[in-house]
CSV table of C-alpha atoms and ligand atoms in Angstrom, one decimal:
chain,number,residue,atom,x,y,z
A,11,MET,CA,4.8,-4.1,-26.9
A,12,HIS,CA,1.9,-2.2,-25.0
A,13,LYS,CA,2.7,-0.9,-21.7
A,14,ILE,CA,-0.6,-1.2,-19.2
A,15,THR,CA,-1.4,-0.4,-16.1
A,16,ILE,CA,-1.6,-3.2,-13.2
A,17,ALA,CA,-3.5,-2.3,-10.1
A,18,ILE,CA,-3.2,-4.8,-7.3
A,19,ASP,CA,-5.3,-4.1,-4.4
A,20,GLY,CA,-6.2,-6.2,-1.2
A,21,PHE,CA,-6.1,-6.2,2.7
A,22,SER,CA,-3.2,-5.6,4.9
A,23,SER,CA,-0.2,-8.3,4.5
A,24,THR,CA,-1.4,-10.5,1.6
A,25,GLY,CA,1.8,-10.1,-0.4
A,26,LYS,CA,0.5,-7.2,-2.6
A,27,SER,CA,4.0,-5.1,-2.6
A,28,THR,CA,6.4,-8.5,-3.1
A,29,VAL,CA,4.5,-9.1,-6.2
A,30,ALA,CA,3.9,-5.5,-7.4
A,31,ARG,CA,7.8,-5.0,-6.9
A,32,GLN,CA,8.3,-8.2,-8.3
A,33,LEU,CA,6.3,-7.7,-11.0
A,34,ALA,CA,7.7,-4.4,-12.1
A,35,LYS,CA,11.4,-5.7,-12.0
A,36,HIS,CA,10.6,-8.0,-14.6
A,37,LEU,CA,8.2,-6.1,-16.7
A,38,GLY,CA,10.4,-3.0,-16.2
A,39,TYR,CA,8.0,-1.0,-14.9
A,40,ILE,CA,7.7,1.4,-12.1
A,41,TYR,CA,6.1,0.4,-8.9
A,42,VAL,CA,4.7,2.5,-7.1
A,43,ASP,CA,3.7,1.7,-3.1
A,44,SER,CA,0.7,4.1,-2.6
A,45,GLY,CA,0.5,3.0,0.9
A,46,ALA,CA,3.5,4.1,1.9
A,47,MET,CA,2.1,7.6,1.1
A,48,TYR,CA,-0.4,7.1,3.5
A,49,ARG,CA,2.0,6.2,6.0
A,50,ALA,CA,4.1,9.0,5.4
A,51,VAL,CA,1.3,11.5,5.9
A,52,THR,CA,0.4,9.4,9.0
A,53,LEU,CA,4.1,9.9,10.2
A,54,TYR,CA,3.8,14.0,9.7
A,55,ALA,CA,0.4,14.1,11.7
A,56,MET,CA,2.2,12.3,14.4
A,57,ASN,CA,5.6,14.2,15.0
A,58,GLN,CA,3.1,17.0,14.5
A,59,GLN,CA,1.2,15.7,17.0
A,60,PHE,CA,-1.9,16.2,15.3
A,61,ILE,CA,-2.8,12.5,15.9
A,62,ASP,CA,-1.9,9.8,18.5
A,63,ASP,CA,-3.7,6.7,19.8
A,64,ASN,CA,-6.3,8.4,21.9
A,65,GLN,CA,-7.2,11.8,19.6
A,66,PHE,CA,-7.2,13.0,16.0
A,67,ASP,CA,-7.0,16.9,15.1
A,68,VAL,CA,-8.4,16.0,11.8
A,69,ASN,CA,-8.7,20.1,10.8
A,70,ALA,CA,-5.1,20.8,11.9
A,71,LEU,CA,-3.8,17.7,9.5
A,72,VAL,CA,-6.2,19.4,6.9
A,73,THR,CA,-5.2,22.7,7.2
A,74,ASN,CA,-1.4,21.9,7.3
A,75,LEU,CA,-1.5,19.4,4.1
A,76,HIS,CA,0.1,22.1,2.1
A,77,HIS,CA,3.0,21.6,4.0
A,78,VAL,CA,3.6,18.0,3.0
A,79,THR,CA,5.5,17.0,0.1
A,80,ILE,CA,6.0,13.1,-0.9
A,81,HIS,CA,8.2,11.8,-3.2
A,82,PHE,CA,10.2,8.4,-3.8
A,83,GLU,CA,13.8,8.0,-4.7
A,84,PHE,CA,15.6,4.7,-5.9
A,85,ASN,CA,17.8,3.3,-3.1
A,86,ARG,CA,20.9,1.4,-4.9
A,87,GLU,CA,21.5,-1.1,-1.8
A,88,THR,CA,18.0,-2.2,-1.3
A,89,GLY,CA,17.2,-2.0,-5.2
A,90,ASN,CA,13.7,-0.5,-3.9
A,91,ALA,CA,12.2,3.1,-4.0
A,92,ASP,CA,12.2,4.6,-0.7
A,93,VAL,CA,9.6,7.3,0.4
A,94,TYR,CA,10.7,10.7,1.4
A,95,LEU,CA,8.5,13.4,3.6
A,96,ASN,CA,9.5,16.8,2.8
A,97,GLY,CA,12.9,15.5,1.6
A,98,LYS,CA,13.9,13.3,4.7
A,99,ASN,CA,13.9,9.6,3.7
A,100,VAL,CA,11.6,8.2,6.4
A,101,GLU,CA,11.4,4.2,4.5
A,102,LYS,CA,12.1,2.9,7.8
A,103,GLN,CA,10.0,5.2,10.4
A,104,ILE,CA,6.7,4.6,8.6
A,105,ARG,CA,6.9,0.5,8.9
A,106,THR,CA,6.4,0.8,12.7
A,107,LEU,CA,3.4,-0.6,14.3
A,108,GLU,CA,2.8,3.1,15.7
A,109,VAL,CA,2.3,4.4,12.0
A,110,SER,CA,0.1,1.3,11.4
A,111,ASN,CA,-2.0,2.1,14.2
A,112,CYS,CA,-2.9,5.7,13.3
A,113,VAL,CA,-2.6,5.0,9.3
A,114,SER,CA,-6.1,4.0,8.5
A,115,ARG,CA,-7.8,7.0,10.3
A,116,VAL,CA,-5.6,9.3,8.4
A,117,ALA,CA,-6.4,7.6,5.5
A,118,ALA,CA,-10.0,7.7,5.6
A,119,VAL,CA,-9.8,11.7,5.7
A,120,PRO,CA,-10.9,12.8,1.9
A,121,GLU,CA,-8.7,15.7,1.6
A,122,VAL,CA,-5.6,13.7,2.5
A,123,ARG,CA,-7.4,10.9,-0.3
A,124,TYR,CA,-7.7,13.8,-2.9
A,125,GLN,CA,-4.6,15.1,-2.3
A,126,LEU,CA,-2.4,11.7,-2.9
A,127,VAL,CA,-4.9,10.0,-5.3
A,128,LYS,CA,-4.1,13.2,-7.9
A,129,GLN,CA,-0.1,12.5,-7.3
A,130,GLN,CA,-0.6,8.7,-7.9
A,131,GLN,CA,-2.5,9.3,-11.1
A,132,GLN,CA,0.2,11.7,-12.0
A,133,MET,CA,3.1,9.3,-11.5
A,134,GLY,CA,0.6,6.8,-13.7
A,135,LYS,CA,0.1,8.7,-16.6
A,136,GLU,CA,2.3,7.2,-19.1
A,137,LYS,CA,1.3,3.5,-17.9
A,138,GLY,CA,4.0,0.7,-17.7
A,139,VAL,CA,3.2,1.0,-14.0
A,140,VAL,CA,2.6,-1.4,-11.2
A,141,MET,CA,0.2,0.1,-7.9
A,142,ASP,CA,-0.5,-1.5,-5.0
A,143,GLY,CA,-3.1,-0.5,-2.2
A,144,ARG,CA,-6.5,-0.1,-1.4
A,145,ASP,CA,-8.4,1.9,-4.3
A,146,ILE,CA,-6.1,1.5,-7.1
A,147,GLY,CA,-8.3,-0.7,-9.2
A,148,THR,CA,-11.5,1.4,-8.2
A,149,VAL,CA,-10.5,5.3,-7.9
A,150,VAL,CA,-7.1,5.5,-9.1
A,151,PHE,CA,-7.1,3.9,-12.0
A,152,PRO,CA,-10.5,2.6,-12.9
A,153,HIS,CA,-9.6,2.0,-16.7
A,154,ALA,CA,-6.3,-0.5,-15.7
A,155,GLU,CA,-6.1,-2.9,-18.3
A,156,LEU,CA,-5.2,-5.6,-14.9
A,157,LYS,CA,-6.9,-5.6,-11.6
A,158,ILE,CA,-6.0,-8.2,-9.1
A,159,PHE,CA,-7.4,-8.3,-5.5
A,160,MET,CA,-5.5,-10.2,-2.8
A,161,THR,CA,-6.9,-12.0,0.0
A,162,ALA,CA,-5.9,-14.7,3.1
A,163,SER,CA,-7.1,-15.3,6.2
A,164,ALA,CA,-6.3,-12.6,9.2
A,165,GLU,CA,-4.0,-15.1,11.2
A,166,THR,CA,-1.8,-16.3,8.0
A,167,ARG,CA,-1.3,-12.1,7.4
A,168,ALA,CA,-0.7,-11.3,10.9
A,169,GLN,CA,1.6,-14.0,11.1
A,170,ARG,CA,3.6,-12.8,8.2
A,171,ARG,CA,3.5,-9.1,9.5
A,172,TYR,CA,4.8,-10.4,13.0
A,173,ASP,CA,7.8,-12.1,11.5
A,174,GLU,CA,8.7,-9.2,9.5
A,175,LEU,CA,8.5,-6.7,12.5
A,176,ILE,CA,10.5,-9.0,14.5
A,177,ASN,CA,13.1,-9.7,12.3
A,178,ARG,CA,13.4,-5.8,11.8
A,179,GLY,CA,14.1,-6.1,15.6
A,180,ASP,CA,10.7,-4.2,16.4
A,181,LYS,CA,9.7,-5.3,20.1
A,182,VAL,CA,5.9,-6.4,19.2
A,183,ASN,CA,3.9,-9.1,20.2
A,184,PHE,CA,1.5,-11.1,18.0
A,185,ASN,CA,-1.6,-10.3,19.6
A,186,GLU,CA,-1.4,-6.6,19.1
A,187,VAL,CA,-0.2,-7.3,15.4
A,188,LEU,CA,-3.1,-9.3,14.5
A,189,HIS,CA,-5.4,-6.8,16.3
A,190,ASN,CA,-4.0,-4.2,14.1
A,191,ILE,CA,-4.8,-6.0,11.1
A,192,GLN,CA,-8.3,-6.3,11.7
A,193,GLU,CA,-8.7,-3.1,12.9
A,194,ARG,CA,-7.4,-1.4,9.8
A,195,ASP,CA,-9.6,-4.1,7.4
A,196,TYR,CA,-12.3,-3.0,9.3
A,197,ILE,CA,-11.8,0.7,9.0
A,198,ASP,CA,-10.0,0.8,5.3
A,199,SER,CA,-13.6,-1.8,4.1
A,200,HIS,CA,-15.8,0.7,5.6
A,201,ARG,CA,-14.9,4.5,5.2
A,202,ALA,CA,-17.1,6.8,3.4
A,203,ASP,CA,-14.4,7.8,1.1
A,204,SER,CA,-13.2,4.6,-1.4
A,205,PRO,CA,-13.6,2.2,0.9
A,206,LEU,CA,-11.4,-1.3,0.1
A,207,VAL,CA,-13.7,-3.4,-2.0
A,208,LYS,CA,-12.8,-5.5,-5.3
A,209,ALA,CA,-13.5,-3.9,-8.6
A,210,GLU,CA,-16.0,-5.8,-10.1
A,211,ASP,CA,-13.3,-6.2,-13.0
A,212,ALA,CA,-10.8,-7.5,-10.5
A,213,ILE,CA,-9.4,-11.0,-10.3
A,214,GLU,CA,-9.4,-12.6,-7.1
A,215,ILE,CA,-6.4,-14.7,-5.4
A,216,ASP,CA,-6.3,-15.8,-1.8
A,217,ASN,CA,-2.8,-16.5,-1.3
A,218,SER,CA,-3.3,-18.2,2.1
A,219,ASN,CA,-1.6,-21.5,1.1
A,220,LEU,CA,0.7,-20.1,-1.9
A,221,THR,CA,4.5,-19.4,-1.4
A,222,LEU,CA,5.9,-16.4,-2.8
A,223,ASP,CA,7.3,-18.3,-5.9
A,224,GLN,CA,3.5,-19.4,-6.8
A,225,GLN,CA,1.8,-16.2,-6.3
A,226,PHE,CA,4.4,-14.5,-8.7
A,227,GLN,CA,3.9,-17.4,-11.6
A,228,LYS,CA,-0.1,-17.0,-10.7
A,229,VAL,CA,-0.3,-13.1,-11.5
A,230,LEU,CA,2.8,-13.1,-14.2
A,231,ASN,CA,0.6,-15.6,-16.1
A,232,LEU,CA,-2.5,-13.1,-15.7
A,233,VAL,CA,-0.3,-10.2,-17.0
A,234,THR,CA,0.5,-12.4,-20.0
A,235,MET,CA,-2.8,-13.1,-20.9
A,236,THR,CA,-3.7,-9.6,-20.7
A,237,LEU,CA,-0.6,-8.7,-22.9
A,238,GLU,CA,-1.9,-11.3,-25.5
A,239,ASN,CA,-5.5,-9.9,-25.6
A,240,LEU,CA,-4.2,-6.5,-26.3
A,241,GLU,CA,-2.1,-7.4,-29.5
B,309,LIG,O1,1.6,-2.4,3.9
B,309,LIG,P1,0.2,-2.6,4.6
B,309,LIG,O2,-1.1,-3.7,3.9
B,309,LIG,O3,0.4,-3.1,5.9
B,309,LIG,O4,-0.2,-1.4,4.7
B,309,LIG,P2,-0.1,-0.3,3.3
B,309,LIG,O5,-0.1,-0.7,2.2
B,309,LIG,O6,1.2,0.3,3.6
B,309,LIG,O7,-1.0,0.7,3.7
B,309,LIG,C1,-1.3,1.3,5.2
B,309,LIG,C2,-3.1,1.8,5.1
B,309,LIG,O8,-2.8,2.9,4.0
B,309,LIG,C3,-4.0,1.1,4.7
B,309,LIG,O9,-4.1,0.1,6.1
B,309,LIG,C4,-4.8,1.8,4.3
B,309,LIG,O10,-5.5,2.8,5.8
B,309,LIG,C5,-4.0,3.0,3.7
B,309,LIG,N1,-4.1,2.8,2.0
B,309,LIG,C6,-4.9,3.5,1.8
B,309,LIG,O11,-6.3,4.3,2.3
B,309,LIG,N2,-5.0,3.6,0.1
B,309,LIG,C7,-4.0,2.9,-0.6
B,309,LIG,N3,-4.6,3.0,-2.1
B,309,LIG,C8,-2.9,2.5,0.0
B,309,LIG,C9,-3.0,2.6,1.4
B,310,LIG,O1,2.1,-5.4,0.6
B,310,LIG,P1,1.3,-6.4,1.8
B,310,LIG,O2,1.0,-5.7,2.9
B,310,LIG,O3,0.1,-6.8,1.0
B,310,LIG,O4,2.0,-7.7,2.1
B,310,LIG,P2,3.8,-7.9,1.9
B,310,LIG,O5,4.6,-6.6,2.2
B,310,LIG,O6,4.0,-8.2,0.1
B,310,LIG,O7,3.9,-9.0,2.7
B,310,LIG,C1,3.8,-9.2,3.7
B,310,LIG,C2,4.8,-10.3,4.3
B,310,LIG,O8,4.2,-11.5,4.0
B,310,LIG,C3,6.0,-10.4,3.6
B,310,LIG,O9,7.0,-10.7,4.8
B,310,LIG,C4,6.1,-11.3,2.6
B,310,LIG,O10,7.3,-12.3,2.4
B,310,LIG,C5,5.2,-12.7,3.1
B,310,LIG,N1,4.6,-13.2,2.5
B,310,LIG,C6,4.8,-14.7,2.2
B,310,LIG,O11,5.1,-15.7,2.6
B,310,LIG,N2,3.8,-15.5,1.1
B,310,LIG,C7,2.6,-14.9,0.6
B,310,LIG,N3,2.3,-15.7,-0.3
B,310,LIG,C8,2.7,-13.5,0.5
B,310,LIG,C9,3.7,-12.5,1.5
């Protein structure tokens, strides 16, 4: 059977990584969470004090980018791939609201994007990959056989992310989570380099009222159709 490339883009907390992970398991494909890579670079910049809520020394980050290495390793306990920053597992640290509050500014820096996109293209060069992010169907894999663009209302997404953070034990309030999601939507969609836009040939799915199972079945049908068309 053909192996294809599946690009899943969309706004924050639309369920991209959940569906991408389910698909990869089902198809025996590699799953790559490209957002985790931007989050890991952001954590590096925060640890070096290049960025916080009030300042961002872009030059310092860019001149030190060659010190940043990112890779994924399979975690037997969770069955997922964890992200590593300079050899250290940072899977948990990159999911905090503090990192979310800085990541879109870091992801707008062209040098950061150039380095990560190169690595992402390398990871997907054999096909058989599901990658989720913001620019996968437009920039990373413009020739992907299947492109999906996920949306849902901002309130629905904020509620999902809030529940997730509270379940992890993080102390956050709903309004700051909603604010972060709206701010990232804006920065990600308006940056000059690789803004978040729906690729012309992407199929849009609004999952505001879909359960995880319904959304998975919908996407799986699209995969089946795509594979049949290639036979
Ligand atoms: O999971 P969530 O939707 O909150 O975000 P994510 O996928 O972890 O991505 C975090 C941030 O990384 C996004 O808000 C974007 O600023 C950036 N990102 C990007 O610019 N390009 C990608 N391909 C993936 C993420
Ligand atoms: O990767 P992205 O930020 O787009 O979203 P996610 O991390 O896959 O999903 C964010 C949260 O929303 C997770 O806790 C999902 O279980 C939940 N979700 C949901 O309850 N129903 C959906 N249809 C999609 C996501």
